mmCIF file of C-alpha atoms in Angstrom:
data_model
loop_
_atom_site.group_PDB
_atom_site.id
_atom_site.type_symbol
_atom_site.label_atom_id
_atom_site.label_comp_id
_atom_site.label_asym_id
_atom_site.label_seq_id
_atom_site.Cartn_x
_atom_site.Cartn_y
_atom_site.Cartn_z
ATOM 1 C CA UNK A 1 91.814 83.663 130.804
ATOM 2 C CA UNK A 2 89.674 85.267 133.664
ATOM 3 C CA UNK A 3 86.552 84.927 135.210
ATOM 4 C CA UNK A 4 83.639 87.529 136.530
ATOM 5 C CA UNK A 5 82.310 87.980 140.529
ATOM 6 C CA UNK A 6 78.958 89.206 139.285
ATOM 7 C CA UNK A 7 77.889 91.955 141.507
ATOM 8 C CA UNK A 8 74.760 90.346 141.974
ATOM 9 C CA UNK A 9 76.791 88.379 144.668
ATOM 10 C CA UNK A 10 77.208 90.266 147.938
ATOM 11 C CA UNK A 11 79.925 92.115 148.871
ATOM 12 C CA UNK A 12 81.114 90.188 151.559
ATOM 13 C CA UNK A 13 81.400 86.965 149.501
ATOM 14 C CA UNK A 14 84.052 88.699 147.057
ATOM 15 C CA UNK A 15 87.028 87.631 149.605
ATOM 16 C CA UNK A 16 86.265 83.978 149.524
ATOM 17 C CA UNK A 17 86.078 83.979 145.662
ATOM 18 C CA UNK A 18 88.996 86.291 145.378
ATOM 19 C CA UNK A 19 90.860 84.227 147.106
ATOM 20 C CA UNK A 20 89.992 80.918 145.536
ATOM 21 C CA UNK A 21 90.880 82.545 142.159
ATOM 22 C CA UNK A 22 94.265 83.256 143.810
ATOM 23 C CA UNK A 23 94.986 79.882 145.151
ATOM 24 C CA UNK A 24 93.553 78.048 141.778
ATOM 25 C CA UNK A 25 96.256 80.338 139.877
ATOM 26 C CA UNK A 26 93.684 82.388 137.404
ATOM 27 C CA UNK A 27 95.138 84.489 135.151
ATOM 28 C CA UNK A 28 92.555 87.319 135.664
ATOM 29 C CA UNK A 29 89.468 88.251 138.481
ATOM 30 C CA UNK A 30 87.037 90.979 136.950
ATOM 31 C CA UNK A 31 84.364 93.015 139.013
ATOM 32 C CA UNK A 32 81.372 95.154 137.328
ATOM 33 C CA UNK A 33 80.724 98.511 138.528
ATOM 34 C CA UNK A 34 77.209 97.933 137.381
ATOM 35 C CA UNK A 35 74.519 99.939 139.026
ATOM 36 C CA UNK A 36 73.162 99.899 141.781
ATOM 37 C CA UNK A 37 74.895 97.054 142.811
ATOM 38 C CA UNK A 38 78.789 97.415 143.714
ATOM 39 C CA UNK A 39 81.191 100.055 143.148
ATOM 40 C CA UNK A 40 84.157 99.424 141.079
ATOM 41 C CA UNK A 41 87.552 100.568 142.807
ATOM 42 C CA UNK A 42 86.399 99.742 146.068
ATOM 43 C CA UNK A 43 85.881 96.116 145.697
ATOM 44 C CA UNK A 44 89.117 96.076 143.474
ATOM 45 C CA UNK A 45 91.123 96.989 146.349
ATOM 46 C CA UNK A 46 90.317 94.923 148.527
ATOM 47 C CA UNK A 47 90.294 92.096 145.930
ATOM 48 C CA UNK A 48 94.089 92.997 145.232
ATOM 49 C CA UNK A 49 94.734 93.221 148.806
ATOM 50 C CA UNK A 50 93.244 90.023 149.773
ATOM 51 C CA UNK A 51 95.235 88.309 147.515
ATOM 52 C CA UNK A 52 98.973 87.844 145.955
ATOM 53 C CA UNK A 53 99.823 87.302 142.851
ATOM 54 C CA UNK A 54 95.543 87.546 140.877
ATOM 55 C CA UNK A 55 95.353 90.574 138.138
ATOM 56 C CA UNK A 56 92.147 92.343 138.922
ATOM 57 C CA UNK A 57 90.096 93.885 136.267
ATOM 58 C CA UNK A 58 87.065 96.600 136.185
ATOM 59 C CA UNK A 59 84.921 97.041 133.272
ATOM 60 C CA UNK A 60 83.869 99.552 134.091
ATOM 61 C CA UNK A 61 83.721 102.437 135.563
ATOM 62 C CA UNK A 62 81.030 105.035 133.975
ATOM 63 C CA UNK A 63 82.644 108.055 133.553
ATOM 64 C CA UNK A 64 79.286 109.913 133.395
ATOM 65 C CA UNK A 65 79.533 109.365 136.881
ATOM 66 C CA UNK A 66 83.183 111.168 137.676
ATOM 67 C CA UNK A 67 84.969 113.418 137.219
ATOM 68 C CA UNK A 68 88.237 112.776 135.207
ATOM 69 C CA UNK A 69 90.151 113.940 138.287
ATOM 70 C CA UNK A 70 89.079 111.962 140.525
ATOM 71 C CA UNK A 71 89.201 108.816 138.003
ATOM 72 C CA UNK A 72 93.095 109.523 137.298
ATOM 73 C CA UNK A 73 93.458 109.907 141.725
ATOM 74 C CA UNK A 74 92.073 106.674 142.097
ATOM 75 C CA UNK A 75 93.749 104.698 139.081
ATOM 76 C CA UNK A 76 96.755 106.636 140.108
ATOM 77 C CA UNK A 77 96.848 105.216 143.605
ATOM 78 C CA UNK A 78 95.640 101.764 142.617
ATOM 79 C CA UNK A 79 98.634 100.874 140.455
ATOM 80 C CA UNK A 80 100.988 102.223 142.952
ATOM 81 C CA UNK A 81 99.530 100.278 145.678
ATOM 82 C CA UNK A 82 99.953 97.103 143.388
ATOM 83 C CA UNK A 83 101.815 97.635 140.475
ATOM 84 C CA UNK A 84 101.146 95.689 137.475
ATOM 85 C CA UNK A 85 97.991 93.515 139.085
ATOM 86 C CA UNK A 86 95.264 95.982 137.992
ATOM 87 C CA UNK A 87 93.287 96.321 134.751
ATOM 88 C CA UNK A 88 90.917 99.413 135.076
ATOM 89 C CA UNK A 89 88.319 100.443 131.923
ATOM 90 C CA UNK A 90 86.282 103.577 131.438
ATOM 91 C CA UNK A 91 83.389 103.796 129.123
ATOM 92 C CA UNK A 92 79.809 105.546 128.604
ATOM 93 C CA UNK A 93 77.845 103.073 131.302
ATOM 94 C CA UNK A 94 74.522 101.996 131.061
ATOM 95 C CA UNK A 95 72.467 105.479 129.280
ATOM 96 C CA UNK A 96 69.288 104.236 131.689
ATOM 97 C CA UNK A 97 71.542 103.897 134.356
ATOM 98 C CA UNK A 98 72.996 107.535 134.145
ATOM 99 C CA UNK A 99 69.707 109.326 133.546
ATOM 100 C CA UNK A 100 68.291 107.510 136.696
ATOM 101 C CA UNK A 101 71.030 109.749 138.894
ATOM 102 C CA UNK A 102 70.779 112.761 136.322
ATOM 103 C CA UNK A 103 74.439 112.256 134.452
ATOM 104 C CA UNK A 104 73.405 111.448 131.232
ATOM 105 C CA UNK A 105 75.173 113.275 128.208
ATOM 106 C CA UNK A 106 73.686 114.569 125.219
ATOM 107 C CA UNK A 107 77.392 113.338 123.728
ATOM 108 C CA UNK A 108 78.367 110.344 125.365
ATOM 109 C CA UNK A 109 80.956 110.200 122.313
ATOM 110 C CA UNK A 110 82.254 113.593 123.072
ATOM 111 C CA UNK A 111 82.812 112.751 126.964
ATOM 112 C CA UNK A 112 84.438 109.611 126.717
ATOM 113 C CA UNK A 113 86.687 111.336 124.277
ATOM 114 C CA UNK A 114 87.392 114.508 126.361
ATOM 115 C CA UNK A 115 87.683 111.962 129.449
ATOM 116 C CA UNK A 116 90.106 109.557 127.808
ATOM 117 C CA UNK A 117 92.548 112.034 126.371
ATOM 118 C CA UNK A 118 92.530 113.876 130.105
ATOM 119 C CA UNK A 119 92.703 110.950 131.720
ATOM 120 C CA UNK A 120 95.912 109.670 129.720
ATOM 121 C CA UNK A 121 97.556 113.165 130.307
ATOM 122 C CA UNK A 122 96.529 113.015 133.791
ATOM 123 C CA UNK A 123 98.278 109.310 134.694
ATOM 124 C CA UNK A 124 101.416 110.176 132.191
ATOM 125 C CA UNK A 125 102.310 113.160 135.099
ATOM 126 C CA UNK A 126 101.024 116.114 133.034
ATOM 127 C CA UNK A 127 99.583 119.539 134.082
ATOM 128 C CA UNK A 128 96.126 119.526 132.086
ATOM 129 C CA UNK A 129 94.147 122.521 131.580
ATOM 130 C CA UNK A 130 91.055 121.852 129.448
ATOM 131 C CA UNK A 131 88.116 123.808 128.583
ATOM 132 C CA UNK A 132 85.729 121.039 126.628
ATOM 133 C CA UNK A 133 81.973 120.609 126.571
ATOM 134 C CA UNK A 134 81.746 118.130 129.382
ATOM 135 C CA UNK A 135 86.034 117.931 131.040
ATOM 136 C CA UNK A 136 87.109 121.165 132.810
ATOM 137 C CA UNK A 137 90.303 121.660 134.564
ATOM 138 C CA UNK A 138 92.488 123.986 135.132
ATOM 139 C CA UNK A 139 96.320 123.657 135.859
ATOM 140 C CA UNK A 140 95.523 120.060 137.095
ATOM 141 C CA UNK A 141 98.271 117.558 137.967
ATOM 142 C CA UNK A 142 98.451 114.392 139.947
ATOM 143 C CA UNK A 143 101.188 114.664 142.642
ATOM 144 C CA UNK A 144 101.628 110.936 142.568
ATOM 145 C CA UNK A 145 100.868 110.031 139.180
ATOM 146 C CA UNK A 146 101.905 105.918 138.470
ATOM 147 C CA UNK A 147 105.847 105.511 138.103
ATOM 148 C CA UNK A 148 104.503 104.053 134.235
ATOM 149 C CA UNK A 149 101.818 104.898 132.329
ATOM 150 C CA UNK A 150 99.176 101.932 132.764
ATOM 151 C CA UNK A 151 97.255 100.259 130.513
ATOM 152 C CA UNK A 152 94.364 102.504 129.573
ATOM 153 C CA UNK A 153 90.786 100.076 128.433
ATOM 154 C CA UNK A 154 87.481 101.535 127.364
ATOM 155 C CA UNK A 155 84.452 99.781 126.674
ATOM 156 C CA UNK A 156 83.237 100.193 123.475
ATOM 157 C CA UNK A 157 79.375 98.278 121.852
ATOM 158 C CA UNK A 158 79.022 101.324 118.613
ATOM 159 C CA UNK A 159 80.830 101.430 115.439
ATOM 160 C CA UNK A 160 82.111 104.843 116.666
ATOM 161 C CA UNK A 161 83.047 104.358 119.858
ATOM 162 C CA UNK A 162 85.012 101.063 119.159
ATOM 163 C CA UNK A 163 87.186 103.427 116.857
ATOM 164 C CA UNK A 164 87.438 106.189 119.517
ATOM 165 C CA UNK A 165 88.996 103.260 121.413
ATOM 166 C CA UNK A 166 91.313 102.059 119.025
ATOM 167 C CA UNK A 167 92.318 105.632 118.965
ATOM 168 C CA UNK A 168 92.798 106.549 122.179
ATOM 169 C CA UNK A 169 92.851 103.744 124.274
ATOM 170 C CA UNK A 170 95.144 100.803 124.627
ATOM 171 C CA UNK A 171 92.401 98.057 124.933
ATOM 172 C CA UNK A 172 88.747 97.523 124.461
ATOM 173 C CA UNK A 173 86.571 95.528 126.841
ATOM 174 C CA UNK A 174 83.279 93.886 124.503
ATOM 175 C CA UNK A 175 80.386 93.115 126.489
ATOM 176 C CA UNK A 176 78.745 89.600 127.299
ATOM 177 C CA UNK A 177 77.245 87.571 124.830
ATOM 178 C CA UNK A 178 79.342 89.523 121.929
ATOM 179 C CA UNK A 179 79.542 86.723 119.364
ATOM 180 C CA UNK A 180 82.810 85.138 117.392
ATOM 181 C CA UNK A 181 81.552 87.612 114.520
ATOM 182 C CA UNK A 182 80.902 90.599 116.395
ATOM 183 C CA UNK A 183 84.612 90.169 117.991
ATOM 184 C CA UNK A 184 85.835 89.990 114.554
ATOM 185 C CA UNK A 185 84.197 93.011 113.446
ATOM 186 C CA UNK A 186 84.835 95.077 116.469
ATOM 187 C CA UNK A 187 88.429 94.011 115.739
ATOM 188 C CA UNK A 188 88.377 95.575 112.429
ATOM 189 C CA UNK A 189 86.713 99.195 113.676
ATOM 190 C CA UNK A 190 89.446 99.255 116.508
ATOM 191 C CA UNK A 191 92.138 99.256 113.752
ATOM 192 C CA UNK A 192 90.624 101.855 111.864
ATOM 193 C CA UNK A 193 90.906 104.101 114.708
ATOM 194 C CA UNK A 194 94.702 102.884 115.588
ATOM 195 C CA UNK A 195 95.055 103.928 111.809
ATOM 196 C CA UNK A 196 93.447 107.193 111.892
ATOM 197 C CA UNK A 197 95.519 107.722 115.128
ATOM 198 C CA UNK A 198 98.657 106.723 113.874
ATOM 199 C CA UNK A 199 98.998 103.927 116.352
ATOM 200 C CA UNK A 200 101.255 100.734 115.853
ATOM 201 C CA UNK A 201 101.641 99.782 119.220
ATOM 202 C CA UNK A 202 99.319 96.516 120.581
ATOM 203 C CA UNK A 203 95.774 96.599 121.723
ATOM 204 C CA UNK A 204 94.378 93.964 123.588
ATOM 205 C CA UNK A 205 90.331 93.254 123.647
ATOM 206 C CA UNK A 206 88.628 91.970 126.286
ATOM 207 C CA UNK A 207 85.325 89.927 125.707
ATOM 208 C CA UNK A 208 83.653 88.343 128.534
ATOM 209 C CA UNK A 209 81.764 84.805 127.250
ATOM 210 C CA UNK A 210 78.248 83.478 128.978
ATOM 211 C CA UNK A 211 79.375 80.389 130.700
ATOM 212 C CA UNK A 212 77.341 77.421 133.179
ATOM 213 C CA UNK A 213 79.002 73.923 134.489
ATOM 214 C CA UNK A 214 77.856 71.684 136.423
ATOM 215 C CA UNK A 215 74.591 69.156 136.012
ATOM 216 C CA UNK A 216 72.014 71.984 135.897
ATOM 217 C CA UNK A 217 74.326 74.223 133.115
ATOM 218 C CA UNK A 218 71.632 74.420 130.219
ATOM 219 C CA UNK A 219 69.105 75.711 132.921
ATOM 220 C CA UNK A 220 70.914 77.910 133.678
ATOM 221 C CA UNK A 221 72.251 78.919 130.470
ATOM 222 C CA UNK A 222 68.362 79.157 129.454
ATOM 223 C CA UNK A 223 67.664 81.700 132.087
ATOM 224 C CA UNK A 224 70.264 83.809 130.817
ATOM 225 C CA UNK A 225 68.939 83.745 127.638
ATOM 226 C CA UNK A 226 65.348 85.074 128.897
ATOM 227 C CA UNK A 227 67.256 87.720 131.060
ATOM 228 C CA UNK A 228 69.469 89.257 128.019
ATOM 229 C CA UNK A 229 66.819 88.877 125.640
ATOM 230 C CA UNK A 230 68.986 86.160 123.046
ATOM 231 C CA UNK A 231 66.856 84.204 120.747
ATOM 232 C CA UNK A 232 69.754 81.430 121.144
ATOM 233 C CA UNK A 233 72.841 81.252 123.528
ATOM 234 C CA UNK A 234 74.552 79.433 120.663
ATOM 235 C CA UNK A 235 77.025 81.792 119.476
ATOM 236 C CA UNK A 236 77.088 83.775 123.154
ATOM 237 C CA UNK A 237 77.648 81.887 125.490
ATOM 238 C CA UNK A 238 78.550 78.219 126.254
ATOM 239 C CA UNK A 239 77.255 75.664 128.886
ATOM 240 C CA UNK A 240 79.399 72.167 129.539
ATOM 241 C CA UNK A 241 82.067 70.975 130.921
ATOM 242 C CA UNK A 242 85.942 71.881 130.234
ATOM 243 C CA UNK A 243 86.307 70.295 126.793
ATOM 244 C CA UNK A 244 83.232 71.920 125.959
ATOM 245 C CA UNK A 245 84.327 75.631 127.622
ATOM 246 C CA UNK A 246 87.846 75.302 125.971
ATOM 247 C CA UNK A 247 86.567 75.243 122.369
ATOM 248 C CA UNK A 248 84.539 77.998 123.126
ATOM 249 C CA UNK A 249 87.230 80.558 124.277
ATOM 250 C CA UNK A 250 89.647 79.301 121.188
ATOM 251 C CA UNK A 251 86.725 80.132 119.235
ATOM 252 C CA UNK A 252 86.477 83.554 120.428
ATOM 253 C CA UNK A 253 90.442 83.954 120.686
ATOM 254 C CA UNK A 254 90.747 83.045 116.872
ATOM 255 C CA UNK A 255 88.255 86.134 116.334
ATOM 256 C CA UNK A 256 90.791 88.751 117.667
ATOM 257 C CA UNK A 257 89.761 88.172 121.648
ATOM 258 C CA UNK A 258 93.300 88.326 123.338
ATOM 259 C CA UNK A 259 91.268 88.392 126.868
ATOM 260 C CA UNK A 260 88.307 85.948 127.311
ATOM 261 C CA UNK A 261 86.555 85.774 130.685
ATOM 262 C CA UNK A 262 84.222 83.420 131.516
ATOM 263 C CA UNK A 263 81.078 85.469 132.725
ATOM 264 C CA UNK A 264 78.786 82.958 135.211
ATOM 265 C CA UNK A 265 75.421 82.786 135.815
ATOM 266 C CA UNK A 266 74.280 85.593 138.691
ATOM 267 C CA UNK A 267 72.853 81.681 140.394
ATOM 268 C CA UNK A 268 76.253 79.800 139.901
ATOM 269 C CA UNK A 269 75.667 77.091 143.279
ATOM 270 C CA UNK A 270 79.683 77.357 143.836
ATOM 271 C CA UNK A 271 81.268 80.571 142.538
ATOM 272 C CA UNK A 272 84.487 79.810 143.919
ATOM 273 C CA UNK A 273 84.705 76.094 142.714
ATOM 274 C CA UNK A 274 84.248 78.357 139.138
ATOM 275 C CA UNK A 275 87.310 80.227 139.489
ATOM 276 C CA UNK A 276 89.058 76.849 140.047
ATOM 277 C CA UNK A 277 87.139 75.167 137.238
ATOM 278 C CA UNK A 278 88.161 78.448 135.056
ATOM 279 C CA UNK A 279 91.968 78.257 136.148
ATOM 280 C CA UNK A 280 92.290 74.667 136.372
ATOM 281 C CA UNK A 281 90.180 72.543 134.167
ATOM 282 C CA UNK A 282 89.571 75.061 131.142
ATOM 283 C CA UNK A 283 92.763 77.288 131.081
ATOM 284 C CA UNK A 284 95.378 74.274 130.618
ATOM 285 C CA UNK A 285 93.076 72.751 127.787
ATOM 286 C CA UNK A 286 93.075 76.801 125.773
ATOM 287 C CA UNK A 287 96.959 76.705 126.267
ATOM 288 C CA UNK A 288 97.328 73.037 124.954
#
């Protein structure tokens, strides 16, 4: 179980929330590097420093936007600095996004590709030369690559990517308001690509899941409709209390989610009192 700080909160309020995600004892904390809102390792720093014992996730980081070198630096130094709290995902961003700063591919496919393999050479303490379309280096090497390789996650929405993932990656991240269906399907494309790769060993997917408490919930709920453009929220998202919430991630878990995080809405009156409502009213009822 997690929960999202939407980076449509302000910087400075990630330490309070952080911290009351901490204390409530949730599982997992995940930040957007959406843009142009709030960068991705930077507030996962301080979110891991700020706190003790909270796993902090990023989905993701656009790797349009960097270079695999500096991608493998940073997740390098991250799970050194806190070993074993940190859940880091690449993937092809937002395409508006990246042609508004000039970085979009003509292959997202092929980037992510050439990307993830470097990047998994790169963290595992290999020299990497490459000469591909879009990931260049020559004689490259971390000098303080993580003591273990770390969990590797890509975001995946296409049939194609979602099997690059499977292939190459050792979890998927599914976007908001991905239904019990399309979580079962995504499933099934991810183990054609651990097939085609020869892969046995597990792969986790992460789905984050509309959510809204409280006495105003289906207002809310409704204005997240209108923003993602859903002709229903049933079937992404759920508004309610815990009983209600509960159901809702079991639902998605039976679909092959091993990760559900409950994604709230950008005008949430109390994100911290969510984290505790996510750790300590909804997670014991899943668990039951």
């Amino acid at each position: 179980m997690g929960a999202v700080f939407v980076p449509q909160l302000p910087p400075e309020r990630l330490k309070s929330v952080a911290q009351a995600a901490d204390e409530a004892g949730l599982d997992e904390l995940w930040l957007w590097e959406d843009c142009f809102l709030e960068s991705g390792i930077t507030t996962a720093v301080a979110a891991l420093a700020w706190t003790q014992r909270l796993t902090v996730g990023v989905g993701l980081l656009p790797v349009p936007l960097r270079n695999v070198a500096i991608t493998a630096m940073e997740l390098a130094t991250v799970h050194r600095l806190f070993p074993g709290r940190a859940r880091i995902a690449v993937g092809h961003g937002v395409q508006d996004w990246m042609g508004q700063v000039g970085a979009r591919a003509e292959s997202p496919l092929t980037l992510l590709r050439e990307h993830l393999t470097a990047l998994r050479s790169l963290l595992s303490g290999r020299r990497v030369t490459s000469s591909g379309r879009y990931v260049k280096l020559d004689g490259v090497a971390l000098d303080w690559p993580p003591p273990r390789m770390p969990e590797l996650l890509s975001g995946a929405t296409g049939d194609h990517t979602l099997r690059l993932a499977g292939e190459l990656a050792d979890g998927t991240i599914l976007t908001g308001g991905s239904t019990v269906a399309q979580v079962r399907r995504a499933r099934g494309l991810i183990d054609e690509g651990r097939a085609r790769a020869g892969r046995t060993d597990p792969h986790r997917i992460v789905v984050y899941l509309h959510c809204a408490t409280g006495p105003d919930a289906a207002s809310r709920m409704e204005a997240e409709r209108v923003r993602w453009g859903y002709d229903t929220m049933d079937g992404h998202g759920v508004a309610g209390g815990a009983e209600a919430v509960a159901e809702a991630v079991r639902a998605w878990a039976a679909a092959g989610a091993d990760t559900v995080v409950l994604q709230p809405t950008p005008d949430d009156p109390d994100p911290e009192g969510f984290m505790a409502f996510a750790a300590q009213e909804v997670t014991p009822l899943v668990h039951d």
